[in-house]
Amino acid sequence: MLRLIFFIGLGIGLGGVVVQIVGPPGAGEWTIPVALITMIGSSTLILIGRSMNGVQTPSAEDIAAARSAGRSALIRVDALSQTGTQINDQPLCELQVTVRPETGPVFRTVVRRVLAIIEVPRFQPGSVHPGVVLLEGGPEVAILDGDGGVPIRVPSVPDAASAGPLILPEPQTRVSGGRRRRPLLGVGSRGRPMRIALMVALALVAGTAVVLPYRTAFEQTVAALPSGQWHSDLRQPRPFRDALAALQGEIGHDQVISISVGDDLVVVDAPVTPGSLPTDQLTYRRGAVERDGPATIQPRIAAEAFSTSELDWDGVWATVTALAAERGYPLEEVSMSVSRSADSDVQSPTFAESVGPVRVYVTLQGDYGSESVFLSADGTVIAVPS
């Protein structure tokens, strides 16, 4: 089970790395500490569990059942050694013992037990202790601290040489409820491919659960990788349309006051409701929309708004790429913004207000200069300011 938890933590960590690469700023920040705590905690418990392999901690019920079944025994310590592991600053020791059951043949086995420092002298070789054989035929035994008032009807323990070879308890097992219990997942070579497949599947499920909320950003990254980029260029038509769709889903309508477009983000000022003046600013970055709050500049009249459906972004981008190539500007330095143009009719009641046709303001930059271009909503060049 602990290994399964470790791989779940690993999956969370890997998913967190992915979303921090492909997602918006701050995405997946919680995953790394959670993954580290899960992995370190489970690893520590796994190591402790391995060091405690062979240590029997039977319940009072198991001991009582063994005695009722006539499996009381005398256990003589033949050799005592420390394993090098300490549990709560107490040494984990390995005792080679000879067991003389109340019924059945004498046998030799190994008992692993945490001994307090003051207990070590009591378990020196040659010492004899009451105990029980936990399962019929052993070799799992428990050395008791007292006989519990039940007499052990065994006269003595024969010498180790006459007791035969050491019989070791089966690795990674423990006795509980009168049964030999094994880990949920074994540790031997048998079944290893299935265990590995299960652990990998759990890691993938955990990682997928972390990435799933950012699946749009992940898909955009996958689409951008063939071109040598980690993220989609949001100025291009398809990613731009995806950004607008996500923004409109958050806004609840397609009316906007302005749109600012960069390669990695799209920012819009949009009326809270269609036809209203209160306007919010929203940002789309790497598949996620964030509502930034009230726009810095609020519209003066509702007619400043326009529908995103008025834009032919395929035509706009085609013109922009052609202009950048023609005039020698790097395409990655191009930025764009969209809004209505100002009313230039001095006789109009809306003179100088931004209620004119929708315009795309394009900034081209390079190492030796920059210039600006106005485009219509379909990408036609309107003017090149001097």
Coordinates of C-alpha atoms in Angstrom, one line a residue:
M1 CA 0.0 0.0 0.0
L2 CA 2.8 2.4 0.9
R3 CA 4.4 1.8 -2.5
L4 CA 1.1 2.7 -4.2
I5 CA 0.9 5.9 -2.2
F6 CA 4.5 6.7 -3.2
F7 CA 3.6 6.3 -6.9
I8 CA 0.5 8.5 -6.4
G9 CA 2.7 11.2 -5.0
L10 CA 5.1 10.7 -7.9
G11 CA 2.2 11.1 -10.3
I12 CA 1.1 14.3 -8.6
G13 CA 4.6 15.7 -8.8
L14 CA 5.0 14.9 -12.5
G15 CA 1.6 16.3 -13.2
G16 CA 2.6 19.4 -11.3
V17 CA 5.8 19.9 -13.3
V18 CA 3.7 19.6 -16.5
V19 CA 1.1 22.2 -15.5
Q20 CA 3.8 24.6 -14.3
I21 CA 5.4 24.4 -17.7
V22 CA 2.2 24.5 -19.8
G23 CA -0.3 26.3 -17.5
P24 CA -0.7 29.9 -16.4
P25 CA 1.5 31.4 -13.7
G26 CA 0.9 29.8 -10.4
A27 CA -0.7 26.7 -11.8
G28 CA 0.1 23.5 -9.9
E29 CA 2.1 25.3 -7.1
W30 CA 0.5 23.1 -4.5
T31 CA 1.5 19.9 -6.2
I32 CA 5.2 19.9 -5.5
P33 CA 5.0 20.2 -1.7
V34 CA 2.2 17.7 -1.6
A35 CA 4.2 15.3 -3.8
L36 CA 7.3 15.7 -1.8
I37 CA 5.5 15.1 1.5
T38 CA 3.7 12.1 0.1
M39 CA 6.8 10.5 -1.4
I40 CA 9.2 11.2 1.5
G41 CA 6.6 10.1 4.0
S42 CA 5.8 6.9 2.2
S43 CA 9.5 6.2 1.5
T44 CA 10.3 6.6 5.1
L45 CA 7.6 4.2 6.2
I46 CA 8.7 1.7 3.5
L47 CA 12.2 1.8 4.9
I48 CA 10.9 1.4 8.4
G49 CA 8.7 -1.5 7.3
R50 CA 11.7 -3.2 5.6
S51 CA 13.8 -2.8 8.7
M52 CA 10.9 -4.3 10.8
N53 CA 10.6 -7.2 8.4
G54 CA 10.3 -10.4 10.6
V55 CA 9.3 -8.5 13.7
Q56 CA 6.1 -10.2 15.1
T57 CA 3.8 -8.0 17.1
P58 CA 1.0 -10.4 18.0
S59 CA -2.1 -9.2 19.8
A60 CA -3.2 -10.4 23.1
E61 CA -5.9 -12.4 21.3
D62 CA -3.3 -14.2 19.1
I63 CA -1.2 -15.1 22.1
A64 CA -4.2 -16.4 24.0
A65 CA -5.3 -18.4 21.0
A66 CA -1.9 -20.0 20.7
R67 CA -1.8 -20.9 24.3
S68 CA -5.4 -22.3 24.1
A69 CA -4.2 -24.5 21.2
G70 CA -1.3 -25.9 23.3
R71 CA 1.4 -23.9 21.5
S72 CA 3.2 -22.5 24.5
A73 CA 6.9 -22.9 24.4
L74 CA 10.3 -22.3 26.0
I75 CA 12.6 -20.2 23.9
R76 CA 16.4 -20.1 24.5
V77 CA 18.5 -17.4 23.0
D78 CA 21.5 -18.9 21.2
A79 CA 22.9 -15.7 19.6
L80 CA 22.2 -12.0 19.8
S81 CA 23.2 -9.4 17.3
Q82 CA 22.1 -5.8 16.4
T83 CA 20.8 -5.1 12.9
G84 CA 22.1 -1.5 12.9
T85 CA 18.5 -0.2 12.8
Q86 CA 17.1 1.8 15.7
I87 CA 13.5 2.4 16.4
N88 CA 12.8 5.3 18.8
D89 CA 16.5 5.2 19.7
Q90 CA 16.2 1.5 20.7
P91 CA 18.2 -1.2 18.8
L92 CA 16.4 -3.6 16.6
C93 CA 18.1 -7.0 17.4
E94 CA 18.2 -10.4 15.8
L95 CA 18.0 -13.3 18.0
Q96 CA 18.8 -16.9 17.0
V97 CA 16.7 -19.1 19.2
T98 CA 15.9 -22.7 19.9
V99 CA 12.2 -23.3 20.5
R100 CA 10.9 -26.2 22.6
P101 CA 7.1 -26.2 22.0
E102 CA 4.7 -27.8 24.5
T103 CA 3.7 -30.2 21.7
G104 CA 5.6 -30.9 18.5
P105 CA 9.3 -31.1 17.5
V106 CA 12.0 -28.7 18.6
F107 CA 13.2 -26.2 16.0
R108 CA 15.5 -23.3 15.5
T109 CA 14.4 -19.9 14.1
V110 CA 15.2 -16.2 14.1
V111 CA 13.3 -13.6 16.1
R112 CA 13.6 -9.9 15.3
R113 CA 12.7 -7.7 18.3
V114 CA 13.2 -4.1 19.4
L115 CA 15.0 -4.3 22.7
A116 CA 15.3 -1.4 25.1
I117 CA 18.9 -0.9 26.2
I118 CA 18.2 -2.1 29.7
E119 CA 16.7 -5.3 28.2
V120 CA 19.8 -6.4 26.4
P121 CA 21.4 -8.2 29.3
R122 CA 18.2 -10.2 29.9
F123 CA 18.4 -11.6 26.3
Q124 CA 22.1 -12.7 26.4
P125 CA 22.8 -16.1 24.8
G126 CA 21.8 -18.9 27.1
S127 CA 18.8 -17.1 28.6
V128 CA 15.5 -19.0 28.5
H129 CA 12.1 -17.2 28.1
P130 CA 8.5 -18.2 27.9
G131 CA 6.8 -17.8 24.5
V132 CA 4.3 -19.1 22.1
V133 CA 4.3 -20.6 18.6
L134 CA 1.9 -18.3 16.7
L135 CA 0.9 -20.8 14.0
E136 CA 0.9 -24.6 14.0
G137 CA 4.3 -25.8 12.9
G138 CA 5.8 -22.3 13.2
P139 CA 8.4 -20.9 12.7
E140 CA 6.8 -17.6 13.8
V141 CA 7.2 -17.3 17.6
A142 CA 6.7 -14.6 20.2
I143 CA 8.9 -14.2 23.2
L144 CA 6.7 -13.1 26.2
D145 CA 7.7 -10.8 29.0
G146 CA 5.9 -13.1 31.5
D147 CA 4.0 -16.4 31.5
G148 CA 0.7 -14.6 32.1
G149 CA -0.3 -17.1 34.7
V150 CA -0.4 -20.0 32.3
P151 CA 2.2 -22.7 33.2
I152 CA 4.5 -23.9 30.4
R153 CA 4.7 -27.6 30.6
V154 CA 8.1 -28.0 29.1
P155 CA 11.0 -29.4 31.2
S156 CA 13.9 -27.9 29.3
V157 CA 15.3 -26.8 25.9
P158 CA 17.7 -29.2 24.2
D159 CA 21.0 -27.9 22.7
A160 CA 20.9 -26.1 19.4
A161 CA 22.9 -28.8 17.6
S162 CA 20.1 -31.3 18.1
A163 CA 17.4 -28.9 16.9
G164 CA 18.2 -28.9 13.2
P165 CA 18.9 -26.0 10.8
L166 CA 17.5 -22.5 11.2
I167 CA 13.9 -22.2 9.8
L168 CA 13.3 -18.6 8.8
P169 CA 9.9 -16.9 8.8
E170 CA 8.6 -16.2 5.4
P171 CA 9.7 -12.7 4.3
Q172 CA 7.2 -9.8 4.3
T173 CA 4.6 -11.7 6.3
R174 CA 3.1 -11.3 9.8
V175 CA 0.8 -13.3 11.9
S176 CA -2.6 -11.8 12.8
G177 CA -5.9 -13.4 13.6
G178 CA -4.4 -16.8 13.5
R179 CA -3.3 -16.4 9.8
R180 CA -0.1 -15.6 8.0
R181 CA -0.8 -12.3 6.2
R182 CA 1.1 -10.9 3.3
P183 CA 1.4 -7.3 1.9
L184 CA -1.3 -6.2 -0.5
L185 CA 1.4 -6.2 -3.1
G186 CA 4.1 -8.8 -2.9
V187 CA 7.8 -8.0 -3.2
G188 CA 9.1 -11.1 -5.0
S189 CA 9.8 -11.6 -8.7
R190 CA 6.5 -13.3 -9.1
G191 CA 3.9 -10.8 -10.2
R192 CA 6.4 -8.1 -10.6
P193 CA 5.2 -7.0 -14.1
M194 CA 1.7 -6.7 -12.8
R195 CA 2.8 -4.6 -9.8
I196 CA 4.9 -2.3 -12.0
A197 CA 1.9 -1.9 -14.3
L198 CA -0.4 -1.0 -11.4
M199 CA 2.1 1.5 -10.0
V200 CA 2.6 3.2 -13.3
A201 CA -1.1 3.3 -13.9
L202 CA -1.7 4.9 -10.5
A203 CA 1.0 7.5 -11.3
L204 CA -0.6 8.2 -14.6
V205 CA -4.0 8.6 -13.1
A206 CA -2.7 11.0 -10.4
G207 CA -0.8 13.0 -13.0
T208 CA -3.8 13.1 -15.3
A209 CA -6.0 14.4 -12.5
V210 CA -3.6 17.2 -11.9
V211 CA -3.2 18.1 -15.6
L212 CA -6.9 17.7 -16.5
P213 CA -8.0 21.2 -15.3
Y214 CA -5.3 22.6 -17.7
R215 CA -6.1 20.3 -20.6
T216 CA -6.5 23.2 -23.0
A217 CA -3.0 24.5 -22.2
F218 CA -1.6 21.0 -22.4
E219 CA -3.2 20.5 -25.9
Q220 CA -1.9 23.9 -27.0
T221 CA 1.6 22.9 -25.9
V222 CA 1.4 19.6 -27.7
A223 CA 0.3 21.4 -30.9
A224 CA 3.1 24.0 -30.5
L225 CA 5.9 21.5 -29.9
P226 CA 6.5 20.6 -33.6
S227 CA 7.3 24.2 -34.3
G228 CA 9.8 24.2 -31.4
Q229 CA 7.7 26.2 -29.0
W230 CA 6.3 25.4 -25.5
H231 CA 3.1 27.4 -26.0
S232 CA 0.8 28.3 -28.8
D233 CA 1.2 31.7 -30.3
L234 CA -2.1 33.4 -29.4
R235 CA -1.7 35.9 -32.2
Q236 CA -2.3 33.1 -34.7
P237 CA -5.9 32.5 -35.9
R238 CA -6.8 29.2 -34.2
P239 CA -5.3 29.9 -30.8
F240 CA -6.7 33.4 -30.9
R241 CA -10.2 32.0 -31.6
D242 CA -9.7 29.5 -28.7
A243 CA -8.8 32.4 -26.4
L244 CA -11.8 34.5 -27.5
A245 CA -14.1 31.5 -26.9
A246 CA -12.7 31.0 -23.4
L247 CA -13.0 34.7 -22.6
Q248 CA -16.6 34.9 -23.9
G249 CA -17.5 31.9 -21.8
E250 CA -16.3 33.8 -18.7
I251 CA -17.8 37.1 -19.8
G252 CA -21.1 35.6 -20.9
H253 CA -21.4 37.5 -24.2
D254 CA -19.3 38.6 -27.1
Q255 CA -19.3 42.3 -26.6
V256 CA -15.9 43.9 -25.8
I257 CA -14.4 47.4 -25.6
S258 CA -10.8 46.5 -26.6
I259 CA -8.6 43.5 -27.2
S260 CA -4.8 43.4 -26.6
V261 CA -3.1 40.5 -28.3
G262 CA 0.4 39.2 -27.5
D263 CA 2.1 35.9 -28.3
D264 CA 1.3 34.5 -24.8
L265 CA -1.8 36.3 -23.6
V266 CA -5.0 38.0 -24.7
V267 CA -6.4 40.8 -22.6
V268 CA -9.9 42.2 -23.1
D269 CA -12.0 45.0 -21.6
A270 CA -15.6 43.8 -21.7
P271 CA -18.9 45.3 -20.4
V272 CA -20.2 43.4 -17.4
T273 CA -23.5 43.1 -19.3
P274 CA -24.2 43.9 -23.0
G275 CA -24.9 47.6 -23.4
S276 CA -23.7 48.6 -19.9
L277 CA -20.9 51.0 -19.1
P278 CA -19.2 49.1 -16.1
T279 CA -16.4 47.2 -17.7
D280 CA -14.1 44.4 -16.4
Q281 CA -10.7 43.4 -17.6
L282 CA -10.0 39.7 -18.2
T283 CA -6.8 37.9 -19.2
Y284 CA -6.4 34.7 -21.1
R285 CA -3.1 32.9 -20.6
R286 CA -2.2 29.3 -21.3
G287 CA -5.6 28.0 -21.4
A288 CA -7.0 29.8 -18.3
V289 CA -9.1 33.0 -17.9
E290 CA -8.5 35.3 -15.0
R291 CA -10.9 38.2 -14.2
D292 CA -8.6 41.1 -13.2
G293 CA -11.4 43.4 -11.9
P294 CA -12.6 46.7 -13.2
A295 CA -10.9 48.0 -16.3
T296 CA -8.4 50.8 -15.7
I297 CA -10.2 53.0 -18.4
Q298 CA -14.0 52.8 -18.3
P299 CA -15.9 53.5 -21.6
R300 CA -17.7 56.9 -21.8
I301 CA -20.6 55.5 -24.0
A302 CA -22.0 52.1 -24.6
A303 CA -21.4 52.4 -28.4
E304 CA -17.7 51.9 -27.8
A305 CA -18.4 48.1 -27.6
F306 CA -18.2 45.8 -30.6
S307 CA -18.8 42.2 -31.2
T308 CA -15.8 39.8 -31.6
S309 CA -17.6 38.3 -34.6
E310 CA -16.8 41.5 -36.5
L311 CA -13.1 40.4 -36.7
D312 CA -11.7 38.3 -39.5
W313 CA -8.5 37.3 -37.7
D314 CA -7.3 35.0 -40.5
G315 CA -7.2 38.1 -42.8
V316 CA -5.6 40.2 -40.0
W317 CA -2.8 37.7 -39.3
A318 CA -2.1 37.1 -43.0
T319 CA -1.6 40.9 -43.5
V320 CA 0.6 41.1 -40.4
T321 CA 2.9 38.2 -41.4
A322 CA 3.2 39.7 -44.9
L323 CA 4.1 43.2 -43.5
A324 CA 6.6 41.8 -41.1
A325 CA 8.4 39.8 -43.8
E326 CA 8.2 42.6 -46.3
R327 CA 9.7 45.2 -43.9
G328 CA 12.2 43.0 -42.2
Y329 CA 10.6 42.9 -38.7
P330 CA 10.8 39.7 -36.6
L331 CA 7.3 38.3 -36.2
E332 CA 7.8 37.4 -32.6
E333 CA 8.1 41.2 -31.8
V334 CA 4.7 42.0 -33.3
S335 CA 1.9 43.1 -31.0
M336 CA -1.7 44.1 -31.8
S337 CA -4.7 45.7 -30.2
V338 CA -8.3 46.1 -31.3
S339 CA -10.8 48.8 -30.6
R340 CA -13.2 51.2 -32.3
S341 CA -11.7 54.2 -34.0
A342 CA -12.6 57.7 -33.0
D343 CA -15.4 59.5 -34.6
S344 CA -13.8 62.2 -36.8
D345 CA -17.0 64.0 -37.8
V346 CA -16.9 67.4 -36.0
Q347 CA -20.6 67.8 -36.5
S348 CA -21.4 64.5 -34.9
P349 CA -22.7 64.4 -31.3
T350 CA -20.1 61.6 -30.7
F351 CA -17.2 63.5 -32.2
A352 CA -13.8 62.2 -30.8
E353 CA -15.6 59.3 -29.1
S354 CA -14.4 55.7 -29.9
V355 CA -17.5 54.7 -31.9
G356 CA -16.1 54.4 -35.4
P357 CA -15.3 51.3 -37.3
V358 CA -13.3 48.5 -35.6
R359 CA -9.6 48.9 -36.2
V360 CA -6.5 46.7 -35.5
Y361 CA -3.5 48.6 -34.3
V362 CA -0.3 46.7 -35.2
T363 CA 3.1 47.5 -33.8
L364 CA 6.1 46.2 -35.7
Q365 CA 9.5 46.3 -33.8
G366 CA 13.1 45.4 -34.6
D367 CA 16.6 46.2 -33.5
Y368 CA 16.8 49.4 -35.5
G369 CA 13.3 50.8 -35.3
S370 CA 9.6 50.3 -35.2
E371 CA 6.5 51.4 -37.0
S372 CA 2.7 51.1 -36.6
V373 CA 0.0 50.1 -39.0
F374 CA -3.8 50.4 -38.8
L375 CA -5.8 47.5 -40.3
S376 CA -9.5 47.2 -40.8
A377 CA -11.4 44.3 -39.1
D378 CA -10.7 42.1 -42.1
G379 CA -7.0 42.8 -42.3
T380 CA -7.0 45.5 -45.0
V381 CA -4.2 48.1 -44.4
I382 CA -5.9 51.5 -43.6
A383 CA -3.1 53.8 -42.9
V384 CA 0.6 53.9 -42.1
P385 CA 1.2 56.8 -39.7
S386 CA 4.3 58.8 -40.4

